Coordinates of C-alpha atoms in Angstrom, one line a residue:
M188 CA -7.6 -3.5 -43.1
S189 CA -10.7 -2.0 -44.9
F190 CA -14.2 -2.9 -44.6
S191 CA -14.1 -4.1 -48.3
N192 CA -11.1 -6.4 -47.6
D193 CA -12.8 -7.7 -44.7
V194 CA -15.8 -8.5 -46.9
R195 CA -13.3 -10.2 -49.4
Q196 CA -12.0 -12.6 -47.0
E197 CA -15.2 -13.7 -45.5
V198 CA -16.3 -14.4 -48.9
C199 CA -13.2 -16.5 -49.7
A200 CA -13.5 -18.6 -46.8
Y201 CA -17.3 -19.2 -47.6
I202 CA -16.2 -20.4 -51.1
S203 CA -15.7 -24.1 -50.2
D204 CA -17.1 -26.9 -52.4
K205 CA -16.6 -27.7 -55.9
D206 CA -19.6 -26.1 -57.5
K207 CA -19.1 -22.9 -55.2
R208 CA -15.5 -22.8 -56.6
Y209 CA -16.5 -23.3 -60.1
A210 CA -19.2 -20.7 -59.8
C211 CA -16.8 -18.0 -58.1
L212 CA -14.2 -18.3 -60.9
Y213 CA -17.0 -17.7 -63.6
G214 CA -17.8 -14.3 -61.9
M215 CA -14.2 -13.3 -61.7
L216 CA -13.6 -14.0 -65.1
L217 CA -16.6 -12.7 -66.7
F218 CA -16.1 -9.4 -65.0
C219 CA -12.4 -9.1 -65.4
R220 CA -10.7 -6.5 -67.1
K221 CA -10.3 -8.3 -70.7
L222 CA -11.9 -11.5 -71.7
T223 CA -11.3 -12.0 -75.6
D224 CA -10.4 -15.3 -77.4
G225 CA -6.7 -13.7 -77.7
H226 CA -6.6 -12.1 -74.2
I227 CA -7.6 -12.7 -70.7
C228 CA -6.4 -10.5 -68.0
F229 CA -7.5 -10.2 -64.3
Q230 CA -6.4 -7.1 -62.6
T231 CA -7.1 -6.3 -59.1
G232 CA -5.5 -4.2 -56.1
S233 CA -6.3 -6.8 -53.5
S234 CA -4.0 -9.6 -52.7
T235 CA -7.0 -11.4 -51.3
S236 CA -8.9 -11.4 -54.6
A237 CA -5.4 -12.0 -56.5
N238 CA -4.6 -15.0 -54.2
K239 CA -8.2 -16.5 -54.9
F240 CA -8.0 -15.9 -58.6
C241 CA -4.6 -17.9 -58.7
E242 CA -6.1 -21.0 -56.4
L243 CA -9.3 -21.3 -58.4
F244 CA -7.7 -20.8 -61.9
K245 CA -5.2 -23.7 -61.0
E246 CA -7.9 -26.0 -59.8
I247 CA -10.9 -25.6 -62.1
I248 CA -8.8 -24.8 -65.5
G249 CA -6.0 -27.0 -64.4
C250 CA -2.8 -25.0 -64.9
E251 CA -1.2 -21.6 -63.7
I252 CA -1.3 -18.4 -65.4
S253 CA 1.4 -15.8 -64.9
M254 CA 1.3 -13.0 -62.6
K255 CA 3.2 -9.7 -62.1
Q256 CA 2.8 -7.2 -59.5
Q257 CA 3.1 -3.6 -60.2
E258 CA 3.9 -0.7 -57.2
R259 CA 1.9 2.5 -57.8
K260 CA 2.8 5.8 -56.9
S261 CA -0.2 5.8 -54.1
G262 CA 2.0 2.9 -52.5
K263 CA -0.7 0.4 -53.5
T264 CA 0.2 -2.9 -55.3
M265 CA -1.8 -3.8 -58.6
Y266 CA -1.8 -7.5 -59.2
T267 CA -2.1 -8.6 -62.9
Y268 CA -2.8 -12.2 -64.2
E269 CA -2.5 -12.4 -67.8
T270 CA -2.3 -14.8 -70.6
K271 CA -2.6 -14.6 -74.7
D272 CA -2.1 -18.2 -75.0
T273 CA -5.1 -19.1 -77.4
E274 CA -4.9 -22.8 -76.5
L275 CA -5.1 -21.8 -72.8
I276 CA -8.0 -19.2 -73.6
A277 CA -9.9 -21.9 -75.6
K278 CA -9.8 -24.1 -72.7
V279 CA -11.3 -21.4 -70.4
F280 CA -14.0 -20.7 -72.9
E281 CA -14.9 -24.3 -73.3
K282 CA -14.9 -24.7 -69.6
Y283 CA -17.6 -21.9 -69.3
R284 CA -19.2 -22.2 -72.5
I285 CA -18.1 -18.6 -73.4
S286 CA -18.4 -17.8 -77.2
S287 CA -15.9 -15.3 -78.5
A288 CA -18.4 -14.2 -81.0
D289 CA -21.0 -13.0 -78.4
E290 CA -20.8 -10.1 -76.1
R291 CA -19.8 -11.2 -72.6
K292 CA -23.2 -12.2 -71.0
I293 CA -24.1 -14.2 -67.5
D294 CA -25.1 -17.4 -68.4
S295 CA -27.2 -18.8 -65.5
E296 CA -27.7 -22.2 -67.0
I297 CA -24.1 -23.0 -66.2
I298 CA -24.5 -22.5 -62.6
S299 CA -27.0 -24.1 -60.3
N300 CA -29.4 -21.6 -58.5
N301 CA -27.8 -22.2 -55.2
S302 CA -24.5 -20.8 -56.4
L303 CA -26.0 -17.6 -57.8
G304 CA -24.8 -15.8 -54.8
V305 CA -21.1 -17.3 -54.9
F306 CA -21.2 -16.3 -58.8
T307 CA -21.6 -12.9 -57.3
A308 CA -19.2 -13.1 -54.8
G309 CA -16.9 -13.8 -57.6
V310 CA -18.0 -10.5 -59.2
F311 CA -17.6 -8.8 -56.0
L312 CA -13.8 -10.0 -55.9
S313 CA -13.1 -9.3 -59.3
C314 CA -14.5 -5.6 -59.5
G315 CA -16.4 -4.9 -56.3
S316 CA -16.0 -2.6 -53.3
V317 CA -17.9 -1.2 -50.2
N318 CA -17.4 1.6 -48.2
D319 CA -17.0 1.4 -44.3
P320 CA -20.2 1.8 -42.9
E321 CA -19.1 4.3 -40.3
K322 CA -18.4 6.9 -43.3
K323 CA -21.1 6.2 -45.7
Y324 CA -23.4 3.3 -47.3
H325 CA -22.0 2.6 -50.6
L326 CA -21.5 -0.9 -52.6
E327 CA -20.5 -0.9 -56.1
F328 CA -19.3 -3.0 -59.1
A329 CA -17.0 -1.3 -61.6
A330 CA -17.9 -3.3 -64.8
N331 CA -16.0 -2.9 -68.0
D332 CA -18.8 -4.0 -70.3
E333 CA -22.4 -2.2 -70.2
N334 CA -24.4 -5.3 -71.1
L335 CA -22.9 -7.1 -68.1
A336 CA -23.6 -4.2 -65.9
V337 CA -27.4 -4.1 -66.8
Q338 CA -27.3 -7.9 -66.3
L339 CA -25.9 -7.7 -63.0
K340 CA -28.4 -5.2 -62.0
E341 CA -31.3 -7.2 -63.0
L342 CA -30.0 -10.2 -61.0
L343 CA -29.4 -8.0 -57.8
G344 CA -33.1 -6.9 -58.6
N345 CA -34.4 -10.7 -58.5
I346 CA -33.3 -10.8 -54.8
G347 CA -35.1 -7.5 -54.0
V348 CA -31.7 -5.3 -54.1
N349 CA -32.4 -1.6 -55.3
A350 CA -29.3 -1.2 -57.8
K351 CA -28.7 1.5 -60.3
T352 CA -26.0 1.9 -62.8
V353 CA -24.0 5.0 -63.9
P354 CA -21.2 5.4 -66.5
R355 CA -17.7 6.5 -65.0
R356 CA -15.0 7.1 -67.4
S357 CA -14.5 3.8 -69.4
Q358 CA -16.6 1.8 -67.0
H359 CA -20.0 0.9 -66.2
I360 CA -20.7 1.2 -62.5
V361 CA -23.7 -1.0 -60.5
Y362 CA -23.9 0.9 -57.3
I363 CA -26.3 0.4 -54.1
K364 CA -26.7 3.2 -51.6
D365 CA -29.7 1.9 -49.5
S366 CA -28.3 0.4 -46.4
E367 CA -30.9 -2.6 -46.2
S368 CA -29.9 -3.6 -50.0
I369 CA -26.3 -3.6 -49.1
E370 CA -27.1 -5.8 -46.1
D371 CA -29.2 -8.1 -48.5
T372 CA -26.2 -8.0 -51.2
L373 CA -23.7 -9.0 -48.5
T374 CA -25.8 -11.9 -47.1
F375 CA -26.4 -13.0 -50.8
I376 CA -22.6 -13.3 -51.5
G377 CA -21.9 -14.9 -48.3
A378 CA -20.6 -12.1 -46.1
Q379 CA -22.9 -12.8 -43.4
Q380 CA -20.5 -11.2 -40.5
A381 CA -20.1 -8.1 -42.5
T382 CA -23.8 -7.8 -42.7
L383 CA -23.9 -8.1 -38.9
E384 CA -21.5 -5.3 -38.6
L385 CA -23.2 -3.0 -41.0
I386 CA -26.3 -3.6 -38.9
N387 CA -24.6 -3.0 -35.6
V388 CA -23.0 0.4 -37.2
K389 CA -26.7 1.3 -38.2
I390 CA -27.8 0.8 -34.6
L391 CA -25.0 2.7 -33.1
K392 CA -25.4 5.8 -35.7
D393 CA -29.2 5.7 -34.7
M394 CA -28.5 5.8 -31.2
R395 CA -26.0 8.6 -31.7
N396 CA -28.7 10.6 -33.8
R397 CA -31.3 10.0 -31.2
V398 CA -29.2 11.5 -28.3
N399 CA -28.0 14.6 -30.4
R400 CA -31.7 15.0 -31.2
S401 CA -32.5 14.9 -27.5
I402 CA -29.6 17.2 -26.5
N403 CA -30.7 20.0 -29.2
C404 CA -34.4 19.5 -28.2
D405 CA -33.3 19.9 -24.5
N406 CA -31.3 23.0 -25.6
A407 CA -34.0 24.4 -27.3
N408 CA -36.5 24.0 -24.5
I409 CA -33.9 25.3 -21.9
D410 CA -33.3 28.6 -24.2
K411 CA -37.2 28.6 -24.3
M412 CA -37.5 28.5 -20.6
V413 CA -34.8 31.0 -19.8
K414 CA -36.4 33.5 -22.4
A415 CA -39.8 33.0 -20.7
A416 CA -38.5 33.3 -17.2
E417 CA -36.5 36.5 -18.0
K418 CA -39.8 38.0 -19.5
Q419 CA -41.8 37.2 -16.4
L420 CA -38.9 38.7 -14.1
A421 CA -39.1 41.8 -16.0
D422 CA -43.0 42.0 -15.9
I423 CA -42.7 41.6 -12.1
M424 CA -39.9 43.9 -11.5
L425 CA -42.0 46.5 -13.4
I426 CA -45.0 45.9 -11.2
V427 CA -42.7 46.1 -8.1
E428 CA -41.2 49.5 -8.9
T429 CA -44.6 51.1 -10.0
D430 CA -47.9 49.4 -8.4
G431 CA -45.9 47.3 -5.8
L432 CA -46.6 43.2 -5.3
D433 CA -49.3 44.1 -2.9
S434 CA -51.3 45.3 -5.8
L435 CA -51.3 41.7 -7.1
S436 CA -54.1 39.2 -5.9
P437 CA -52.8 36.5 -3.5
E438 CA -52.8 33.8 -6.1
L439 CA -50.8 36.2 -8.6
R440 CA -48.3 37.5 -5.9
E441 CA -47.5 33.8 -4.8
V442 CA -46.2 32.8 -8.1
A443 CA -44.6 36.1 -8.5
E444 CA -42.4 35.6 -5.2
L445 CA -41.3 32.4 -6.1
R446 CA -40.1 33.7 -9.5
L447 CA -38.2 36.4 -7.8
E448 CA -36.6 33.8 -5.2
D449 CA -35.4 31.6 -8.2
G450 CA -35.4 32.7 -11.7
M451 CA -34.5 29.3 -13.2
M452 CA -37.4 27.4 -11.5
S453 CA -39.6 25.7 -13.9
L454 CA -43.3 26.1 -14.4
K455 CA -43.7 22.7 -12.8
E456 CA -41.7 23.1 -9.8
I457 CA -43.5 26.5 -9.0
G458 CA -46.7 24.7 -9.2
E459 CA -45.6 22.2 -6.7
S460 CA -44.1 24.9 -4.2
I461 CA -47.2 27.0 -3.8
E462 CA -49.5 26.6 -0.6
V463 CA -52.1 25.0 -2.8
P464 CA -50.2 23.1 -5.6
I465 CA -51.5 23.9 -9.1
S466 CA -50.6 22.3 -12.5
R467 CA -47.9 23.6 -15.1
S468 CA -50.7 25.4 -17.1
G469 CA -52.5 26.9 -14.1
V470 CA -48.9 28.7 -13.3
N471 CA -48.6 29.5 -16.7
H472 CA -52.0 31.1 -16.8
R473 CA -51.1 33.1 -13.6
F474 CA -47.9 34.6 -15.4
Q475 CA -50.2 35.4 -18.5
K476 CA -52.3 37.6 -16.0
I477 CA -49.2 39.1 -14.7
S478 CA -47.9 40.1 -18.0
E479 CA -51.3 41.5 -19.2
I480 CA -51.1 43.7 -15.8
A481 CA -47.4 44.5 -16.9
E482 CA -48.5 45.7 -20.3
E483 CA -51.3 47.7 -18.8
I484 CA -48.9 49.6 -16.7
R485 CA -46.3 50.2 -19.8
N486 CA -49.4 51.7 -21.8
R487 CA -50.4 53.7 -18.9
S488 CA -46.8 55.1 -18.6
K489 CA -46.9 55.9 -22.4
E490 CA -50.1 57.7 -21.9
N491 CA -48.5 60.0 -19.2
E492 CA -45.7 60.4 -21.3
S493 CA -47.7 61.8 -24.1
C494 CA -49.7 64.2 -21.9

């Protein structure tokens, strides 16, 4: 089952009293495929939305509307509720104070303020979808009317949701990509459980990202440590092969011998292992001195070769 359908099922369970059911059907009708004084067509690929439309239409309008199913090549079923009965359409228009002469528009006066969320739930059931948050954050409404798309964007903006619009073929898409705005929208339409699921996914993603960053950081630090140790060993071996370890001061010889014993010992571990423990920076300072001595030997060797 898809995340979108989980949201639809939760929304449908939330639509309980008469005012909510009235507002929900208004959203489904207003954003349906066709809404004219001669043709109403509600079409969806969701059986959940199809069943809710049938149920609400029968309850609110007082009669049934014919439905047909069509199997698509993809294997999905398209559900279509359609009527060209002018008397029935006139009854719908009267119920929702829709004027055939005007463009489709959201009339907030016919629904109470506490039903705006349910109205938007009806819009989602009609033309909305939301991606699985495990894959990406994206919620959209595919409106057939540009004016409606703009009004829906403004309605969402009133609750602090950052929505944008874009044309896509013959439709006008109102989309949301910000995860917090998606959470606010889902909560607004009554899908609190889906909101919690999205938040949990975000937390798990954040934890995975932190672990990955930590692993990458650890790997980078290990590579850096290995390269530094290799350089220190090369310097020490050069001194051993030329002037000998005894040429070093006792302090430098002490850290050099520990490095020869264990090439992977950290600076902190070396500092803790010497007779009089010193800090990591103190050990690093001694290796810098060894590096300078090794560099002097290399320069001396180059001078001898040139003579």
